[in-house]
mmCIF file of C-alpha atoms in Angstrom:
data_model
loop_
_atom_site.group_PDB
_atom_site.id
_atom_site.type_symbol
_atom_site.label_atom_id
_atom_site.label_comp_id
_atom_site.label_asym_id
_atom_site.label_seq_id
_atom_site.Cartn_x
_atom_site.Cartn_y
_atom_site.Cartn_z
ATOM 1 C CA MET A 1 -7.420 0.998 -38.127
ATOM 2 C CA LYS A 2 -10.332 3.197 -39.305
ATOM 3 C CA ASN A 3 -9.346 6.378 -37.523
ATOM 4 C CA SER A 4 -7.741 8.494 -40.298
ATOM 5 C CA ALA A 5 -4.683 9.160 -38.155
ATOM 6 C CA PHE A 6 -3.813 5.475 -38.228
ATOM 7 C CA VAL A 7 -2.756 3.972 -41.562
ATOM 8 C CA TRP A 8 -1.595 0.389 -42.090
ATOM 9 C CA ASP A 9 1.633 -0.420 -43.882
ATOM 10 C CA PRO A 10 1.014 -3.668 -45.804
ATOM 11 C CA TYR A 11 4.695 -4.004 -46.636
ATOM 12 C CA SER A 12 6.025 -4.299 -43.096
ATOM 13 C CA ASP A 13 2.732 -5.514 -41.521
ATOM 14 C CA GLN A 14 2.486 -2.695 -38.999
ATOM 15 C CA PRO A 15 0.970 0.806 -38.751
ATOM 16 C CA TYR A 16 2.785 3.721 -40.338
ATOM 17 C CA PRO A 17 4.041 6.383 -37.874
ATOM 18 C CA ILE A 18 1.263 8.915 -37.152
ATOM 19 C CA LYS A 19 1.628 11.883 -39.500
ATOM 20 C CA ASP A 20 -1.062 14.055 -37.979
ATOM 21 C CA LYS A 21 1.133 15.988 -35.522
ATOM 22 C CA ALA A 22 -1.770 18.012 -34.124
ATOM 23 C CA TYR A 23 -3.725 14.845 -33.215
ATOM 24 C CA LYS A 24 -0.639 13.215 -31.753
ATOM 25 C CA LYS A 25 0.101 16.257 -29.622
ATOM 26 C CA TYR A 26 -3.473 16.480 -28.434
ATOM 27 C CA MET A 27 -3.606 12.816 -27.394
ATOM 28 C CA ARG A 28 -0.305 12.996 -25.563
ATOM 29 C CA LYS A 29 -1.448 16.080 -23.681
ATOM 30 C CA LYS A 30 -4.700 14.328 -22.832
ATOM 31 C CA ASN A 31 -2.778 11.409 -21.322
ATOM 32 C CA LEU A 32 -0.054 13.478 -19.687
ATOM 33 C CA PHE A 33 -1.050 12.742 -16.121
ATOM 34 C CA ASP A 34 -0.365 9.027 -16.581
ATOM 35 C CA TYR A 35 3.352 9.887 -16.452
ATOM 36 C CA ILE A 36 2.967 10.544 -12.693
ATOM 37 C CA PRO A 37 2.190 6.903 -11.692
ATOM 38 C CA LEU A 38 4.653 5.701 -14.333
ATOM 39 C CA ILE A 39 7.527 7.722 -12.831
ATOM 40 C CA LEU A 40 6.571 7.046 -9.154
ATOM 41 C CA THR A 41 6.278 3.294 -9.724
ATOM 42 C CA ASN A 42 9.563 3.111 -11.550
ATOM 43 C CA ILE A 43 11.512 5.031 -8.980
ATOM 44 C CA PHE A 44 11.076 2.095 -6.586
ATOM 45 C CA ILE A 45 10.414 -0.957 -8.726
ATOM 46 C CA TYR A 46 13.052 -0.460 -11.469
ATOM 47 C CA PRO A 47 16.148 -0.577 -9.216
ATOM 48 C CA LEU A 48 14.585 -3.278 -7.059
ATOM 49 C CA GLY A 49 13.921 -5.411 -10.106
ATOM 50 C CA VAL A 50 17.508 -5.033 -11.333
ATOM 51 C CA LEU A 51 18.882 -5.777 -7.866
ATOM 52 C CA VAL A 52 16.995 -9.006 -7.223
ATOM 53 C CA SER A 53 17.036 -10.358 -10.796
ATOM 54 C CA PRO A 54 20.068 -12.674 -10.246
ATOM 55 C CA PHE A 55 18.222 -14.378 -7.360
ATOM 56 C CA PHE A 56 15.179 -15.588 -9.370
ATOM 57 C CA LYS A 57 15.988 -18.923 -10.952
ATOM 58 C CA GLY A 58 14.215 -20.285 -14.014
ATOM 59 C CA LYS A 59 12.572 -23.695 -13.839
ATOM 60 C CA ASN A 60 11.772 -24.397 -17.503
ATOM 61 C CA GLU A 61 14.215 -27.305 -17.873
ATOM 62 C CA ASN A 62 12.577 -28.834 -20.960
ATOM 63 C CA SER A 63 12.268 -27.078 -24.336
ATOM 64 C CA LYS A 64 8.833 -28.545 -25.149
ATOM 65 C CA ASN A 65 6.545 -25.690 -26.190
ATOM 66 C CA PHE A 66 9.512 -23.321 -26.437
ATOM 67 C CA PHE A 67 9.655 -22.834 -30.210
ATOM 68 C CA GLY A 68 6.931 -20.733 -31.843
ATOM 69 C CA MET A 69 6.284 -19.000 -35.150
ATOM 70 C CA SER A 70 4.002 -16.221 -36.341
ATOM 71 C CA VAL A 71 1.820 -16.789 -39.374
ATOM 72 C CA TYR A 72 -0.372 -14.177 -41.041
ATOM 73 C CA LEU A 73 -3.615 -14.554 -42.928
ATOM 74 C CA GLU A 74 -2.546 -12.174 -45.644
ATOM 75 C CA LYS A 75 0.493 -14.321 -46.506
ATOM 76 C CA GLY A 76 -1.628 -17.149 -47.933
ATOM 77 C CA GLU A 77 -2.363 -20.775 -47.330
ATOM 78 C CA GLU A 78 1.063 -21.942 -48.528
ATOM 79 C CA GLN A 79 2.035 -21.271 -44.931
ATOM 80 C CA ILE A 80 0.205 -24.476 -43.889
ATOM 81 C CA GLY A 81 2.554 -26.777 -45.807
ATOM 82 C CA LEU A 82 5.629 -24.730 -44.895
ATOM 83 C CA ILE A 83 4.814 -24.885 -41.177
ATOM 84 C CA LYS A 84 4.300 -28.642 -41.398
ATOM 85 C CA GLU A 85 7.634 -29.041 -43.172
ATOM 86 C CA LEU A 86 9.359 -26.768 -40.650
ATOM 87 C CA GLY A 87 8.007 -28.862 -37.785
ATOM 88 C CA VAL A 88 7.055 -26.055 -35.376
ATOM 89 C CA LYS A 89 3.941 -26.754 -33.269
ATOM 90 C CA LYS A 90 3.255 -23.396 -31.564
ATOM 91 C CA LEU A 91 1.788 -20.616 -33.737
ATOM 92 C CA LEU A 92 0.772 -17.019 -33.218
ATOM 93 C CA VAL A 93 -2.075 -15.705 -35.378
ATOM 94 C CA ARG A 94 -3.044 -12.059 -35.493
ATOM 95 C CA MET A 95 -6.685 -10.977 -35.130
ATOM 96 C CA PRO A 96 -7.021 -7.252 -35.824
ATOM 97 C CA LEU A 97 -9.994 -5.610 -34.207
ATOM 98 C CA SER A 98 -10.085 -3.247 -37.176
ATOM 99 C CA ASP A 99 -11.124 -6.266 -39.291
ATOM 100 C CA ILE A 100 -13.570 -7.820 -36.828
ATOM 101 C CA GLU A 101 -16.323 -7.979 -39.475
ATOM 102 C CA ASN A 102 -14.133 -10.600 -41.284
ATOM 103 C CA ILE A 103 -13.417 -12.669 -38.206
ATOM 104 C CA ASP A 104 -14.588 -15.859 -39.876
ATOM 105 C CA LYS A 105 -11.719 -15.637 -42.317
ATOM 106 C CA TYR A 106 -9.215 -15.625 -39.455
ATOM 107 C CA VAL A 107 -10.952 -18.469 -37.670
ATOM 108 C CA LYS A 108 -10.960 -20.570 -40.821
ATOM 109 C CA PHE A 109 -7.284 -19.783 -41.399
ATOM 110 C CA ALA A 110 -6.218 -20.743 -37.812
ATOM 111 C CA ALA A 111 -8.251 -23.946 -37.934
ATOM 112 C CA LYS A 112 -6.234 -25.215 -40.868
ATOM 113 C CA PHE A 113 -3.129 -25.642 -38.705
ATOM 114 C CA LYS A 114 -4.631 -28.797 -37.200
ATOM 115 C CA GLU A 115 -1.553 -30.181 -35.380
ATOM 116 C CA CYS A 116 -0.517 -26.867 -33.823
ATOM 117 C CA GLU A 117 -1.323 -24.937 -30.672
ATOM 118 C CA ILE A 118 -2.514 -21.395 -31.456
ATOM 119 C CA LEU A 119 -2.105 -18.127 -29.640
ATOM 120 C CA ILE A 120 -4.417 -15.397 -30.933
ATOM 121 C CA ASN A 121 -2.838 -11.933 -30.859
ATOM 122 C CA ILE A 122 -5.695 -9.398 -30.621
ATOM 123 C CA LEU A 123 -4.485 -6.220 -32.314
ATOM 124 C CA GLN A 124 -6.092 -3.015 -30.906
ATOM 125 C CA ASP A 125 -7.403 -0.083 -32.941
ATOM 126 C CA ARG A 126 -8.370 3.343 -31.757
ATOM 127 C CA ILE A 127 -12.091 2.874 -32.148
ATOM 128 C CA HIS A 128 -12.082 -0.122 -29.797
ATOM 129 C CA ILE A 129 -9.835 1.719 -27.338
ATOM 130 C CA ASP A 130 -12.344 4.530 -27.150
ATOM 131 C CA ASP A 131 -15.524 2.477 -27.111
ATOM 132 C CA LYS A 132 -15.488 -0.144 -24.349
ATOM 133 C CA GLU A 133 -18.897 -1.542 -25.246
ATOM 134 C CA LEU A 134 -17.758 -2.133 -28.828
ATOM 135 C CA LEU A 135 -14.582 -3.731 -27.430
ATOM 136 C CA LYS A 136 -16.571 -6.029 -25.231
ATOM 137 C CA SER A 137 -18.809 -7.021 -28.105
ATOM 138 C CA SER A 138 -15.853 -7.762 -30.385
ATOM 139 C CA LEU A 139 -14.012 -9.727 -27.683
ATOM 140 C CA ILE A 140 -17.090 -11.895 -27.148
ATOM 141 C CA LYS A 141 -17.030 -12.737 -30.844
ATOM 142 C CA ILE A 142 -13.324 -13.533 -30.720
ATOM 143 C CA PHE A 143 -13.519 -15.730 -27.572
ATOM 144 C CA GLU A 144 -16.564 -17.571 -28.897
ATOM 145 C CA LYS A 145 -15.482 -18.109 -32.500
ATOM 146 C CA PHE A 146 -11.931 -19.162 -31.674
ATOM 147 C CA GLY A 147 -13.092 -21.216 -28.671
ATOM 148 C CA ASN A 148 -12.814 -24.586 -30.479
ATOM 149 C CA ILE A 149 -9.289 -23.730 -31.664
ATOM 150 C CA THR A 150 -7.569 -22.150 -28.676
ATOM 151 C CA LYS A 151 -8.015 -20.698 -25.235
ATOM 152 C CA GLU A 152 -4.969 -18.416 -25.328
ATOM 153 C CA PHE A 153 -5.230 -14.749 -26.251
ATOM 154 C CA GLN A 154 -2.726 -11.906 -26.184
ATOM 155 C CA ILE A 155 -4.580 -8.673 -25.354
ATOM 156 C CA GLY A 156 -3.024 -5.808 -27.241
ATOM 157 C CA ASN A 157 0.293 -5.440 -29.128
ATOM 158 C CA ALA A 158 3.207 -3.006 -28.844
ATOM 159 C CA ILE A 159 1.290 -0.888 -26.347
ATOM 160 C CA ASN A 160 4.165 1.645 -25.974
ATOM 161 C CA ARG A 161 4.066 2.715 -29.635
ATOM 162 C CA THR A 162 1.400 5.401 -30.370
ATOM 163 C CA LYS A 163 1.140 4.282 -33.972
ATOM 164 C CA TRP A 164 -0.479 1.137 -32.603
ATOM 165 C CA GLY A 165 -3.198 3.231 -30.897
ATOM 166 C CA PHE A 166 -2.435 3.617 -27.183
ATOM 167 C CA PHE A 167 -1.162 6.954 -25.830
ATOM 168 C CA SER A 168 -0.586 5.830 -22.250
ATOM 169 C CA VAL A 169 -0.326 2.637 -20.219
ATOM 170 C CA LYS A 170 -3.543 3.714 -18.448
ATOM 171 C CA GLU A 171 -5.386 3.439 -21.770
ATOM 172 C CA TYR A 172 -4.008 -0.061 -22.164
ATOM 173 C CA LEU A 173 -4.951 -1.019 -18.622
ATOM 174 C CA ASP A 174 -8.544 0.116 -19.238
ATOM 175 C CA PHE A 175 -8.529 -1.901 -22.439
ATOM 176 C CA TYR A 176 -7.083 -5.013 -20.756
ATOM 177 C CA LYS A 177 -9.529 -4.746 -17.794
ATOM 178 C CA THR A 178 -12.427 -4.988 -20.259
ATOM 179 C CA ALA A 179 -10.981 -8.278 -21.533
ATOM 180 C CA TYR A 180 -10.128 -9.450 -18.027
ATOM 181 C CA ASP A 181 -13.615 -8.801 -16.593
ATOM 182 C CA LEU A 182 -15.258 -10.444 -19.587
ATOM 183 C CA ARG A 183 -13.020 -13.481 -19.219
ATOM 184 C CA ASN A 184 -13.836 -13.821 -15.512
ATOM 185 C CA ASP A 185 -17.586 -13.423 -16.138
ATOM 186 C CA SER A 186 -18.056 -15.629 -19.143
ATOM 187 C CA PHE A 187 -14.884 -17.253 -20.426
ATOM 188 C CA LYS A 188 -13.087 -18.581 -17.390
ATOM 189 C CA GLU A 189 -11.209 -21.209 -19.398
ATOM 190 C CA CYS A 190 -9.323 -18.552 -21.380
ATOM 191 C CA THR A 191 -5.717 -17.533 -20.699
ATOM 192 C CA LEU A 192 -4.867 -13.894 -21.160
ATOM 193 C CA LEU A 193 -1.404 -12.510 -22.021
ATOM 194 C CA GLY A 194 -0.102 -8.933 -21.643
ATOM 195 C CA PRO A 195 1.058 -6.242 -21.401
ATOM 196 C CA SER A 196 2.967 -6.721 -24.704
ATOM 197 C CA VAL A 197 5.507 -3.942 -24.404
ATOM 198 C CA ILE A 198 7.856 -3.759 -27.385
ATOM 199 C CA ASP A 199 11.662 -3.377 -27.067
ATOM 200 C CA PHE A 200 13.672 -2.902 -23.855
ATOM 201 C CA GLU A 201 11.343 -0.263 -22.423
ATOM 202 C CA TYR A 202 10.531 -1.946 -19.124
ATOM 203 C CA HIS A 203 9.376 1.293 -17.472
ATOM 204 C CA PHE A 204 6.108 0.732 -19.378
ATOM 205 C CA THR A 205 6.059 -2.898 -18.293
ATOM 206 C CA ILE A 206 6.490 -1.820 -14.695
ATOM 207 C CA ARG A 207 3.640 0.639 -14.943
ATOM 208 C CA ALA A 208 1.381 -2.166 -16.192
ATOM 209 C CA LEU A 209 2.508 -4.920 -13.796
ATOM 210 C CA PHE A 210 2.430 -2.748 -10.666
ATOM 211 C CA SER A 211 -0.748 -0.751 -11.153
ATOM 212 C CA LYS A 212 -3.697 -0.559 -8.746
ATOM 213 C CA TYR A 213 -6.028 -2.046 -11.338
ATOM 214 C CA ASN A 214 -7.879 -5.178 -10.278
ATOM 215 C CA ILE A 215 -6.428 -7.305 -13.077
ATOM 216 C CA PHE A 216 -4.056 -10.240 -13.575
ATOM 217 C CA PHE A 217 -1.845 -11.270 -16.455
ATOM 218 C CA ASP A 218 -1.942 -15.085 -16.742
ATOM 219 C CA LYS A 219 1.304 -14.885 -18.709
ATOM 220 C CA VAL A 220 3.552 -11.891 -19.294
ATOM 221 C CA SER A 221 4.121 -11.209 -22.928
ATOM 222 C CA ALA A 222 6.870 -9.046 -24.427
ATOM 223 C CA LEU A 223 8.010 -8.120 -27.963
ATOM 224 C CA LEU A 224 11.701 -8.280 -27.119
ATOM 225 C CA TYR A 225 13.845 -6.889 -29.820
ATOM 226 C CA VAL A 226 17.286 -6.985 -28.336
ATOM 227 C CA ASP A 227 19.669 -4.941 -30.450
ATOM 228 C CA ARG A 228 18.788 -4.197 -34.044
ATOM 229 C CA ARG A 229 22.286 -2.932 -34.686
ATOM 230 C CA GLY A 230 24.028 -6.212 -34.066
ATOM 231 C CA ALA A 231 24.249 -9.595 -32.321
ATOM 232 C CA PRO A 232 21.882 -10.787 -29.543
ATOM 233 C CA GLU A 233 24.875 -10.865 -27.115
ATOM 234 C CA ASN A 234 25.358 -7.095 -27.525
ATOM 235 C CA LYS A 235 24.690 -4.976 -24.490
ATOM 236 C CA GLN A 236 22.318 -2.042 -24.065
ATOM 237 C CA MET A 237 22.458 0.454 -21.201
ATOM 238 C CA ILE A 238 25.941 -0.769 -20.273
ATOM 239 C CA SER A 239 25.178 -4.323 -19.152
ATOM 240 C CA PHE A 240 21.831 -5.583 -20.505
ATOM 241 C CA ASP A 241 22.293 -8.302 -23.082
ATOM 242 C CA THR A 242 19.570 -10.814 -24.072
ATOM 243 C CA THR A 243 20.090 -12.892 -20.967
ATOM 244 C CA LYS A 244 20.002 -9.999 -18.498
ATOM 245 C CA LYS A 245 16.951 -8.452 -20.179
ATOM 246 C CA ILE A 246 15.066 -11.737 -19.747
ATOM 247 C CA ASP A 247 16.363 -12.009 -16.144
ATOM 248 C CA PHE A 248 15.082 -8.517 -15.433
ATOM 249 C CA LEU A 249 11.685 -9.161 -16.995
ATOM 250 C CA PHE A 250 11.392 -12.425 -15.038
ATOM 251 C CA SER A 251 12.154 -10.640 -11.797
ATOM 252 C CA LEU A 252 9.518 -7.983 -12.496
ATOM 253 C CA ALA A 253 6.911 -10.694 -13.266
ATOM 254 C CA SER A 254 7.959 -12.546 -10.066
ATOM 255 C CA LEU A 255 7.651 -9.495 -7.916
ATOM 256 C CA SER A 256 4.314 -8.401 -9.300
ATOM 257 C CA LYS A 257 1.010 -9.380 -7.653
ATOM 258 C CA ARG A 258 -0.720 -8.659 -10.965
ATOM 259 C CA SER A 259 0.912 -11.426 -12.982
ATOM 260 C CA SER A 260 2.363 -14.886 -12.949
ATOM 261 C CA ASN A 261 6.022 -15.174 -13.873
ATOM 262 C CA LYS A 262 5.378 -17.216 -17.025
ATOM 263 C CA LEU A 263 7.111 -15.273 -19.803
ATOM 264 C CA VAL A 264 6.262 -15.428 -23.474
ATOM 265 C CA ILE A 265 8.209 -13.543 -26.095
ATOM 266 C CA THR A 266 5.606 -12.928 -28.768
ATOM 267 C CA GLU A 267 7.747 -11.153 -31.338
ATOM 268 C CA SER A 268 11.412 -10.801 -32.317
ATOM 269 C CA ASN A 269 13.454 -10.706 -35.523
ATOM 270 C CA TRP A 270 16.147 -8.734 -37.347
ATOM 271 C CA PRO A 271 15.359 -6.570 -40.406
ATOM 272 C CA ILE A 272 17.160 -7.758 -43.534
ATOM 273 C CA SER A 273 19.337 -5.641 -45.803
ATOM 274 C CA ASN A 274 18.216 -4.504 -49.232
ATOM 275 C CA THR A 275 14.518 -5.202 -48.562
ATOM 276 C CA ALA A 276 13.059 -1.664 -48.370
ATOM 277 C CA THR A 277 10.089 -0.969 -48.363
ATOM 278 C CA TYR A 278 9.406 -4.264 -46.599
ATOM 279 C CA ALA A 279 11.894 -3.807 -43.806
ATOM 280 C CA PRO A 280 10.344 -2.218 -40.670
ATOM 281 C CA THR A 281 13.418 -0.039 -40.061
ATOM 282 C CA SER A 282 15.933 1.969 -42.052
ATOM 283 C CA GLU A 283 18.799 0.197 -43.877
ATOM 284 C CA THR A 284 21.143 1.234 -41.018
ATOM 285 C CA GLU A 285 19.618 -1.314 -38.670
ATOM 286 C CA CYS A 286 19.384 -4.103 -41.273
ATOM 287 C CA VAL A 287 21.605 -7.196 -41.320
ATOM 288 C CA SER A 288 22.594 -9.683 -43.996
ATOM 289 C CA GLU A 289 20.660 -12.895 -44.462
ATOM 290 C CA ASP A 290 23.604 -14.889 -43.055
ATOM 291 C CA ASP A 291 23.698 -12.711 -39.869
ATOM 292 C CA TYR A 292 19.893 -12.972 -39.611
ATOM 293 C CA ALA A 293 20.135 -16.772 -39.520
ATOM 294 C CA ARG A 294 22.916 -16.973 -36.938
ATOM 295 C CA PHE A 295 21.466 -14.193 -34.759
ATOM 296 C CA MET A 296 18.049 -15.893 -34.760
ATOM 297 C CA LEU A 297 19.559 -19.174 -33.607
ATOM 298 C CA ARG A 298 21.687 -17.506 -30.953
ATOM 299 C CA TYR A 299 18.732 -15.538 -29.688
ATOM 300 C CA TYR A 300 16.780 -18.777 -29.157
ATOM 301 C CA LEU A 301 19.782 -20.398 -27.473
ATOM 302 C CA LEU A 302 20.260 -17.528 -25.077
ATOM 303 C CA ALA A 303 16.549 -17.416 -24.178
ATOM 304 C CA LEU A 304 16.535 -21.171 -23.722
ATOM 305 C CA GLY A 305 19.579 -20.991 -21.432
ATOM 306 C CA THR A 306 17.758 -18.706 -18.983
ATOM 307 C CA LYS A 307 15.117 -21.427 -18.319
ATOM 308 C CA LYS A 308 12.723 -18.485 -17.771
ATOM 309 C CA VAL A 309 10.867 -18.246 -21.091
ATOM 310 C CA GLU A 310 7.932 -20.499 -21.930
ATOM 311 C CA THR A 311 7.792 -19.760 -25.706
ATOM 312 C CA VAL A 312 9.548 -17.569 -28.234
ATOM 313 C CA TYR A 313 7.440 -16.730 -31.325
ATOM 314 C CA TRP A 314 9.562 -15.647 -34.249
ATOM 315 C CA HIS A 315 8.054 -12.836 -36.320
ATOM 316 C CA GLN A 316 7.363 -14.216 -38.884
ATOM 317 C CA LEU A 317 7.349 -17.125 -41.310
ATOM 318 C CA ILE A 318 6.850 -15.131 -44.535
ATOM 319 C CA SER A 319 8.041 -11.540 -44.898
ATOM 320 C CA ALA A 320 10.262 -9.982 -47.497
ATOM 321 C CA GLY A 321 11.715 -7.616 -44.901
ATOM 322 C CA TYR A 322 12.279 -9.850 -41.880
ATOM 323 C CA GLY A 323 10.869 -13.384 -42.349
ATOM 324 C CA LEU A 324 12.292 -16.860 -42.823
ATOM 325 C CA ILE A 325 10.851 -16.739 -46.344
ATOM 326 C CA ASP A 326 11.027 -14.002 -48.964
ATOM 327 C CA ASN A 327 7.842 -13.889 -51.037
ATOM 328 C CA ARG A 328 8.639 -11.056 -53.416
ATOM 329 C CA LYS A 329 9.150 -13.448 -56.310
ATOM 330 C CA GLY A 330 7.374 -16.621 -55.320
ATOM 331 C CA ILE A 331 8.491 -18.538 -52.216
ATOM 332 C CA ARG A 332 12.214 -18.383 -51.468
ATOM 333 C CA LYS A 333 13.385 -20.007 -48.292
ATOM 334 C CA ARG A 334 16.178 -18.046 -46.697
ATOM 335 C CA SER A 335 19.022 -19.865 -44.968
ATOM 336 C CA ALA A 336 17.274 -19.044 -41.654
ATOM 337 C CA TYR A 337 14.438 -21.456 -42.627
ATOM 338 C CA GLU A 338 16.836 -24.400 -42.659
ATOM 339 C CA VAL A 339 18.590 -23.168 -39.493
ATOM 340 C CA TYR A 340 15.257 -22.992 -37.698
ATOM 341 C CA LYS A 341 14.286 -26.496 -38.975
ATOM 342 C CA THR A 342 17.644 -27.851 -37.767
ATOM 343 C CA MET A 343 17.283 -26.132 -34.404
ATOM 344 C CA LEU A 344 13.942 -27.898 -33.903
ATOM 345 C CA HIS A 345 15.479 -31.258 -34.846
ATOM 346 C CA PHE A 346 18.139 -30.999 -32.193
ATOM 347 C CA LEU A 347 16.498 -28.949 -29.470
ATOM 348 C CA ASP A 348 12.725 -29.476 -29.557
ATOM 349 C CA ASP A 349 11.647 -31.378 -26.404
ATOM 350 C CA ALA A 350 15.285 -31.454 -25.178
ATOM 351 C CA GLN A 351 16.369 -31.291 -21.517
ATOM 352 C CA ILE A 352 18.297 -28.120 -20.692
ATOM 353 C CA LEU A 353 21.166 -29.092 -18.402
ATOM 354 C CA LYS A 354 23.470 -26.072 -18.229
ATOM 355 C CA TYR A 355 24.220 -22.716 -19.773
ATOM 356 C CA SER A 356 27.614 -21.015 -19.436
ATOM 357 C CA ASN A 357 29.417 -18.049 -20.829
ATOM 358 C CA SER A 358 33.034 -16.898 -20.556
ATOM 359 C CA ASN A 359 34.028 -13.787 -22.421
ATOM 360 C CA ASP A 360 32.855 -14.400 -26.009
ATOM 361 C CA LEU A 361 32.402 -18.179 -25.661
ATOM 362 C CA TYR A 362 28.884 -19.544 -25.070
ATOM 363 C CA VAL A 363 27.849 -23.151 -24.317
ATOM 364 C CA LEU A 364 24.366 -24.616 -23.867
ATOM 365 C CA THR A 365 24.438 -28.219 -22.686
ATOM 366 C CA CYS A 366 21.370 -30.319 -23.483
ATOM 367 C CA LYS A 367 20.146 -33.920 -23.454
ATOM 368 C CA LYS A 368 17.766 -35.565 -25.915
ATOM 369 C CA ASP A 369 17.035 -39.198 -26.640
ATOM 370 C CA ASN A 370 19.548 -40.085 -23.852
ATOM 371 C CA LYS A 371 22.363 -38.306 -25.732
ATOM 372 C CA LYS A 372 24.146 -35.357 -24.220
ATOM 373 C CA PHE A 373 25.427 -32.538 -26.446
ATOM 374 C CA ASP A 374 26.638 -28.966 -26.393
ATOM 375 C CA VAL A 375 25.564 -26.099 -28.614
ATOM 376 C CA ILE A 376 28.629 -23.871 -28.816
ATOM 377 C CA TRP A 377 29.327 -20.506 -30.397
ATOM 378 C CA LEU A 378 31.369 -17.321 -30.199
ATOM 379 C CA SER A 379 29.957 -13.834 -30.175
ATOM 380 C CA SER A 380 33.073 -12.531 -31.957
ATOM 381 C CA LYS A 381 34.606 -13.163 -35.403
ATOM 382 C CA LYS A 382 37.343 -15.357 -33.817
ATOM 383 C CA LYS A 383 37.605 -19.121 -34.290
ATOM 384 C CA MET A 384 38.594 -21.857 -31.853
ATOM 385 C CA PRO A 385 39.344 -25.551 -32.498
ATOM 386 C CA VAL A 386 36.917 -28.223 -31.243
ATOM 387 C CA SER A 387 38.055 -31.345 -29.451
ATOM 388 C CA ASP A 388 36.751 -34.233 -27.313
ATOM 389 C CA PHE A 389 33.414 -34.677 -29.096
ATOM 390 C CA SER A 390 32.210 -37.735 -30.967
ATOM 391 C CA ILE A 391 30.007 -36.146 -33.661
ATOM 392 C CA VAL A 392 29.608 -32.469 -34.562
ATOM 393 C CA TYR A 393 26.972 -30.831 -36.776
ATOM 394 C CA ASP A 394 26.814 -27.317 -38.150
ATOM 395 C CA MET A 395 23.774 -25.074 -37.793
ATOM 396 C CA PHE A 396 22.267 -26.518 -40.978
ATOM 397 C CA GLY A 397 22.524 -30.129 -39.673
ATOM 398 C CA LYS A 398 25.512 -31.119 -41.805
ATOM 399 C CA GLU A 399 28.059 -33.396 -40.099
ATOM 400 C CA LEU A 400 31.498 -31.790 -39.746
ATOM 401 C CA LYS A 401 34.434 -34.202 -39.966
ATOM 402 C CA GLU A 402 37.617 -32.172 -40.298
ATOM 403 C CA ASN A 403 38.966 -28.713 -39.368
ATOM 404 C CA ILE A 404 36.077 -28.289 -36.970
ATOM 405 C CA MET A 405 36.044 -24.832 -35.403
ATOM 406 C CA ILE A 406 33.919 -22.937 -32.907
ATOM 407 C CA SER A 407 32.805 -19.715 -34.567
ATOM 408 C CA GLU A 408 29.927 -17.229 -34.701
ATOM 409 C CA ASN A 409 27.844 -20.010 -36.249
ATOM 410 C CA PRO A 410 26.612 -22.334 -33.456
ATOM 411 C CA ILE A 411 27.539 -26.025 -33.745
ATOM 412 C CA TYR A 412 25.874 -29.112 -32.164
ATOM 413 C CA ALA A 413 28.614 -31.189 -30.554
ATOM 414 C CA TYR A 414 27.742 -34.645 -29.115
ATOM 415 C CA HIS A 415 29.679 -35.910 -26.108
ATOM 416 C CA LYS A 416 31.712 -39.097 -26.329
#
């Protein structure tokens, strides 16, 4: 980001908060009137979306294409071998508009993941937000140069955070419309994702999905961080846990005439303790590596159980502060790396039969290779004995033979 108000943090791979308070105040005042359509739209759509969300049923009954991972040019080519070992086939690659002059490096990097499907995440900067002709020119380069690798592009990222460049949803909609019109004119084969709202701030999503702009989101993307102070089953705003947040987003996408109801979660993780300055939050929100691994798995299981999410991209493979791999002193695979690898072994291309929850007990019933199994866990610290299963594996893929218990660590239990 070349505007002096926007400074990149290379440790957490995101912009620093804007320190120029005068500039921030000026831009917010300039975009003040966009709060009017935001408020008016939400007065009607927000309660309607909540009310009807239980009635929209998901239809993604197979987990093929569900598991995704973010990789980053700056983290090096060792990611190629690590991704192959991990076994994930869906990747997200960032393309910052602030570095458009080096686009060939990003194209070359993405092309090296030969067996993977790639989603390009186009990161905005303030110069491209202000200059639509420059934006159009840069998008042409991106669509053309990545054209032999992928046809999927996320337009914008974390649009409700001013440090990323946008000061209103209207600014984002103008930005997206440039990409949408260009796609319709010259790149009809491309699929565009948006609006890429981060966290559970769906009032911004509503403003984007129910605007009067002549646009359409081929897929609805969200950076859905559920609860950075605890487990993915934890509730926010009284009743919204991971499942209900996805249900709500799916209902909004289903109600909108500006989008399909294909949902893609393009970013989620937990920050890890004792990793400052690499963690994207304060130590208060950080979790242990063990909690990170179990929370990640449970997040995927909950999203899978809704049958409403096409892909979840974990952010990201290598990051000292929040990745599967810590690269501060070489390459150190955290326990989450093996948990992710095991998850793919059992659940990739599996049939999703049933999801159920009673109090703190959760069960996801699946079928793969003609074998039916349950993935079972508790959201509490309690433990319960397991019975009536033929073979049981822990979340690392190790077979359990005695004193088998249901706990906060999910287990894979095959039916007799």
